[in-house]
């Protein structure tokens, strides 16, 4: 973009065309900056956006990148459009994501599923059913928020789904059989979810581990695909997901254990599930963005840590590059 064009835009009161909306609005080098970014990305209200609003945001963002701007567009409106766009479209493929797989659906979906897992933990059929529901949802989320643009086959999806669901159910039932104390029994769903995350995410993203994910320079130029980067990305996502589950699955059981002894809850046991779901939702509103912010979305690693053949290729073509970047997924 020429200096004359930028100067002309400023003089006419139009927005300059040099705002970098490929990157988040806040500094991603700090935890607080990442937290502000993810509070926007995971805002549950984004789930309610109509197709027309999403399409308008997509057009605004893509046109701005091409140097085309709506008359009267302000910087705040541009950033709002960028975050609406980011909440619904995949960063690597540009495809509209499945509604319940979007990060903005995490709080309402997880509060319902987790609340029910924590409420209906006493019988084996209930444990099996809610672990199955949870892993079905996780499979959709992990597929929707995978890193890279490589397709995944139906067989790979099926294998990942069956492995994660089986792992979660076996863990939950095994721990339930070993647990006789009421308060400890309430933590069985968390242990099962943590174990399942360690299975579900790597399986759902196994293609990335085999074929690698795109790595770029600081400007976004693609340098190749790296399985080592995929391993780092998946470990970070597993840690974040388990971290998200900790407050939502550890705090409500303690509160509910105390509440259920009160006369009021004994008189109205029907309130058990709604109160549990509400407590989980309160925890998730904060835990989801804060745990997403544990690691930068645009993750990085030293060229010297990549596979030898990719190191060699980068050093031959771009000898000045010492660090590569990649989308870790969510």
XYZ file of C-alpha atoms in Angstrom:
330
model
C 0.000 0.000 0.000
C 1.525 3.324 -1.051
C 2.163 6.157 1.405
C 0.015 8.418 -0.784
C -2.977 6.048 -0.420
C -2.564 5.861 3.368
C -2.220 9.654 3.562
C -5.320 10.061 1.381
C -7.302 7.678 3.600
C -6.364 9.584 6.752
C -7.163 12.961 5.219
C -10.591 11.739 4.067
C -11.300 10.294 7.521
C -11.267 6.710 6.219
C -9.610 3.866 8.071
C -5.957 3.214 7.105
C -5.349 -0.057 5.249
C -2.277 -1.066 7.261
C -4.022 -2.498 10.367
C -2.740 -6.064 10.790
C -5.945 -8.039 11.335
C -4.170 -11.332 10.638
C -2.945 -11.074 14.221
C -5.077 -10.613 17.380
C -5.796 -7.089 18.620
C -3.898 -7.618 21.890
C -0.239 -8.489 22.478
C 0.016 -12.287 22.299
C 3.409 -12.239 23.991
C 1.674 -11.705 27.355
C -0.829 -13.887 29.203
C -3.211 -10.927 29.711
C -3.129 -10.094 26.005
C -3.937 -13.703 25.109
C -6.690 -13.793 27.764
C -8.360 -10.669 26.296
C -8.160 -12.268 22.841
C -9.757 -15.538 23.971
C -12.495 -13.843 26.003
C -13.558 -12.443 22.609
C -13.098 -15.726 20.688
C -14.971 -17.864 23.266
C -17.779 -15.335 23.907
C -20.904 -17.585 24.008
C -22.995 -14.813 22.427
C -21.167 -15.439 19.126
C -23.110 -18.725 18.810
C -26.283 -16.668 18.338
C -24.890 -14.764 15.329
C -27.018 -15.236 12.206
C -25.578 -16.449 8.889
C -26.056 -12.921 7.510
C -23.963 -11.371 10.327
C -21.220 -14.006 9.857
C -21.177 -13.475 6.095
C -21.045 -9.695 6.512
C -18.058 -10.083 8.895
C -16.329 -12.431 6.421
C -16.795 -9.990 3.538
C -15.608 -7.042 5.671
C -12.442 -8.882 6.763
C -11.564 -10.398 3.373
C -12.233 -7.143 1.524
C -10.110 -5.170 3.999
C -7.217 -7.584 3.376
C -7.610 -6.834 -0.348
C -7.595 -3.083 0.304
C -11.360 -2.638 -0.165
C -13.265 -0.908 2.620
C -16.867 -0.107 3.472
C -17.420 3.660 3.604
C -17.375 4.899 7.204
C -15.878 1.687 8.640
C -14.266 2.395 12.026
C -11.350 0.539 13.616
C -13.587 -0.853 16.385
C -16.062 -2.138 13.766
C -13.207 -3.753 11.831
C -11.909 -5.555 14.931
C -15.451 -6.609 15.850
C -15.871 -8.102 12.361
C -12.484 -9.822 12.691
C -13.495 -11.504 15.957
C -16.891 -12.562 14.615
C -15.050 -13.989 11.582
C -12.473 -15.767 13.777
C -15.204 -17.283 15.953
C -16.871 -19.030 13.002
C -14.261 -19.634 10.267
C -11.225 -21.941 10.440
C -7.918 -19.972 10.452
C -6.150 -22.343 8.026
C -8.903 -23.493 5.654
C -11.245 -20.472 5.802
C -14.230 -22.865 5.976
C -17.225 -22.111 8.188
C -16.893 -24.373 11.237
C -19.587 -26.668 12.633
C -21.690 -24.658 15.097
C -21.166 -26.872 18.153
C -17.464 -27.279 17.322
C -16.727 -23.540 17.545
C -14.920 -22.206 20.614
C -17.871 -19.877 21.255
C -20.037 -22.986 21.797
C -17.654 -24.415 24.413
C -19.250 -22.799 27.471
C -22.950 -23.599 26.761
C -22.185 -27.132 25.491
C -19.647 -28.025 28.193
C -21.707 -26.598 31.054
C -24.655 -28.790 30.028
C -22.627 -31.979 29.458
C -20.271 -31.527 32.430
C -23.144 -30.568 34.745
C -24.968 -33.772 33.797
C -21.798 -35.882 34.158
C -21.332 -34.528 37.685
C -25.013 -34.979 38.567
C -25.613 -38.458 37.145
C -22.464 -40.261 38.280
C -23.965 -42.871 40.601
C -25.199 -45.514 38.122
C -23.183 -47.369 35.480
C -25.600 -46.667 32.563
C -25.528 -42.925 33.391
C -21.705 -42.910 33.528
C -21.469 -44.714 30.176
C -24.090 -42.465 28.513
C -22.638 -39.120 29.620
C -19.036 -40.134 28.873
C -20.207 -41.151 25.394
C -22.016 -37.810 24.918
C -18.947 -35.906 26.148
C -16.523 -37.730 23.857
C -18.870 -37.332 20.888
C -18.838 -33.594 21.531
C -15.047 -33.580 22.057
C -14.534 -35.419 18.779
C -16.470 -32.688 16.948
C -14.517 -29.915 18.739
C -11.122 -31.546 18.109
C -11.901 -32.086 14.425
C -13.313 -28.574 13.980
C -10.328 -26.873 15.682
C -7.518 -29.019 14.249
C -4.403 -27.277 13.013
C -3.448 -27.169 9.336
C -5.438 -27.649 6.165
C -4.904 -31.366 5.473
C -8.109 -33.429 5.132
C -8.873 -36.258 7.573
C -10.540 -39.479 6.382
C -13.761 -40.993 7.715
C -11.773 -44.052 8.904
C -9.352 -41.857 10.878
C -12.281 -39.952 12.403
C -14.013 -43.199 13.343
C -10.875 -44.708 14.915
C -10.234 -41.551 16.961
C -13.837 -41.374 18.133
C -14.064 -45.049 19.148
C -10.643 -44.967 20.904
C -11.416 -41.848 22.930
C -14.929 -42.934 23.897
C -13.752 -46.412 24.923
C -10.850 -44.946 26.929
C -13.118 -42.513 28.776
C -15.779 -45.102 29.598
C -13.244 -47.729 30.783
C -11.479 -45.121 32.961
C -14.749 -43.880 34.437
C -16.090 -47.367 35.164
C -12.739 -48.565 36.559
C -12.464 -45.612 38.934
C -16.132 -45.889 39.887
C -15.626 -49.534 40.890
C -12.641 -48.582 43.053
C -14.404 -45.637 44.689
C -16.750 -46.132 47.612
C -16.478 -42.695 49.286
C -19.172 -40.250 48.109
C -17.025 -37.119 47.718
C -14.260 -39.019 45.895
C -16.827 -40.599 43.587
C -17.781 -37.115 42.413
C -14.271 -36.662 40.946
C -14.455 -39.807 38.779
C -15.888 -37.837 35.783
C -12.897 -35.454 35.893
C -10.364 -38.295 35.879
C -12.184 -39.891 32.935
C -12.286 -36.598 31.013
C -8.561 -35.958 31.624
C -7.694 -39.472 30.419
C -9.953 -39.137 27.384
C -8.380 -35.815 26.379
C -4.990 -37.544 26.325
C -6.461 -40.105 23.896
C -9.015 -38.118 21.894
C -6.913 -35.131 20.837
C -3.849 -37.045 19.511
C -6.118 -39.564 17.739
C -8.322 -36.894 16.183
C -5.218 -35.060 14.995
C -3.173 -38.145 14.054
C -2.827 -36.975 10.450
C -0.909 -33.945 11.724
C 1.467 -36.249 13.612
C 2.064 -38.325 10.473
C 2.163 -35.605 7.803
C 3.063 -32.524 9.869
C 1.420 -29.104 10.161
C 2.356 -25.982 8.173
C 5.219 -23.939 9.644
C 5.836 -20.362 8.506
C 8.216 -17.463 8.981
C 7.222 -14.377 11.006
C 5.434 -12.914 7.951
C 3.345 -16.042 7.391
C 5.270 -17.455 4.405
C 4.928 -21.254 4.405
C 8.258 -23.047 4.854
C 7.104 -26.678 5.000
C 5.274 -29.187 7.214
C 6.565 -30.439 10.563
C 5.494 -33.420 12.689
C 7.642 -32.101 15.550
C 5.619 -28.882 15.562
C 2.427 -30.979 15.534
C 3.620 -32.858 18.635
C 4.251 -29.586 20.496
C 0.887 -28.185 19.370
C -1.032 -31.263 20.534
C 0.692 -31.386 23.940
C -0.177 -27.720 24.518
C -3.816 -28.293 23.550
C -4.106 -31.357 25.847
C -2.719 -29.329 28.787
C -5.127 -26.454 28.046
C -8.144 -28.761 27.769
C -7.381 -30.553 31.039
C -6.831 -27.155 32.659
C -10.260 -26.028 31.407
C -11.874 -29.042 33.048
C -10.214 -28.580 36.463
C -12.302 -25.673 37.880
C -15.559 -26.866 36.262
C -15.188 -30.441 37.512
C -13.388 -29.852 40.839
C -15.177 -26.850 42.394
C -18.894 -27.727 41.818
C -18.606 -31.252 43.370
C -17.322 -29.774 46.641
C -20.114 -27.163 46.714
C -22.793 -29.702 45.728
C -21.611 -32.169 48.367
C -22.244 -29.479 50.994
C -25.535 -28.257 49.462
C -27.084 -31.728 49.210
C -26.913 -32.036 53.014
C -29.051 -28.921 53.417
C -32.779 -29.311 54.124
C -33.709 -27.091 51.147
C -31.967 -29.350 48.578
C -33.411 -32.462 50.259
C -36.897 -30.993 49.862
C -36.317 -30.059 46.204
C -33.933 -32.666 44.717
C -35.076 -31.610 41.233
C -32.857 -28.517 41.669
C -29.713 -30.672 41.788
C -29.027 -30.756 38.046
C -29.847 -27.052 37.294
C -27.691 -25.830 40.216
C -24.828 -28.108 39.148
C -25.065 -26.943 35.505
C -25.118 -23.290 36.644
C -22.014 -23.735 38.826
C -20.163 -25.477 35.991
C -21.164 -22.691 33.575
C -19.860 -20.015 35.951
C -16.498 -21.808 36.176
C -16.279 -22.372 32.401
C -16.973 -18.733 31.481
C -13.586 -17.913 33.012
C -11.705 -21.221 32.710
C -12.246 -21.614 28.937
C -10.580 -18.356 27.769
C -7.951 -18.352 30.546
C -6.804 -21.907 29.751
C -6.862 -21.251 25.992
C -4.502 -18.349 26.822
C -1.911 -20.573 28.545
C -0.025 -20.878 25.221
C 0.059 -18.508 22.225
C -2.285 -19.523 19.398
C 0.518 -18.725 16.961
C 3.056 -21.005 18.604
C 6.751 -21.052 17.766
C 9.841 -23.240 17.928
C 13.504 -23.004 16.972
C 14.518 -24.245 13.525
C 17.134 -26.384 15.312
C 14.289 -28.333 16.993
C 12.632 -29.347 13.704
C 13.174 -32.553 11.725
C 16.700 -32.666 10.186
C 15.463 -32.645 6.561
C 13.186 -29.627 7.184
C 16.007 -27.836 9.042
C 18.238 -28.381 6.035
C 15.642 -27.097 3.564
C 14.972 -23.951 5.616
C 18.694 -23.230 6.068
C 19.307 -23.610 2.335
C 16.410 -21.387 1.226
C 16.154 -19.004 4.215
C 19.465 -19.029 6.126
C 18.484 -15.994 8.243
C 15.431 -17.716 9.823
C 16.007 -19.143 13.316
C 12.375 -19.462 14.517
C 9.288 -20.874 12.810
C 5.610 -20.341 13.670
C 2.495 -22.522 13.463
C -1.161 -22.538 14.474
C -1.383 -24.893 17.460
C -5.136 -25.405 17.067
C -7.577 -25.298 19.967
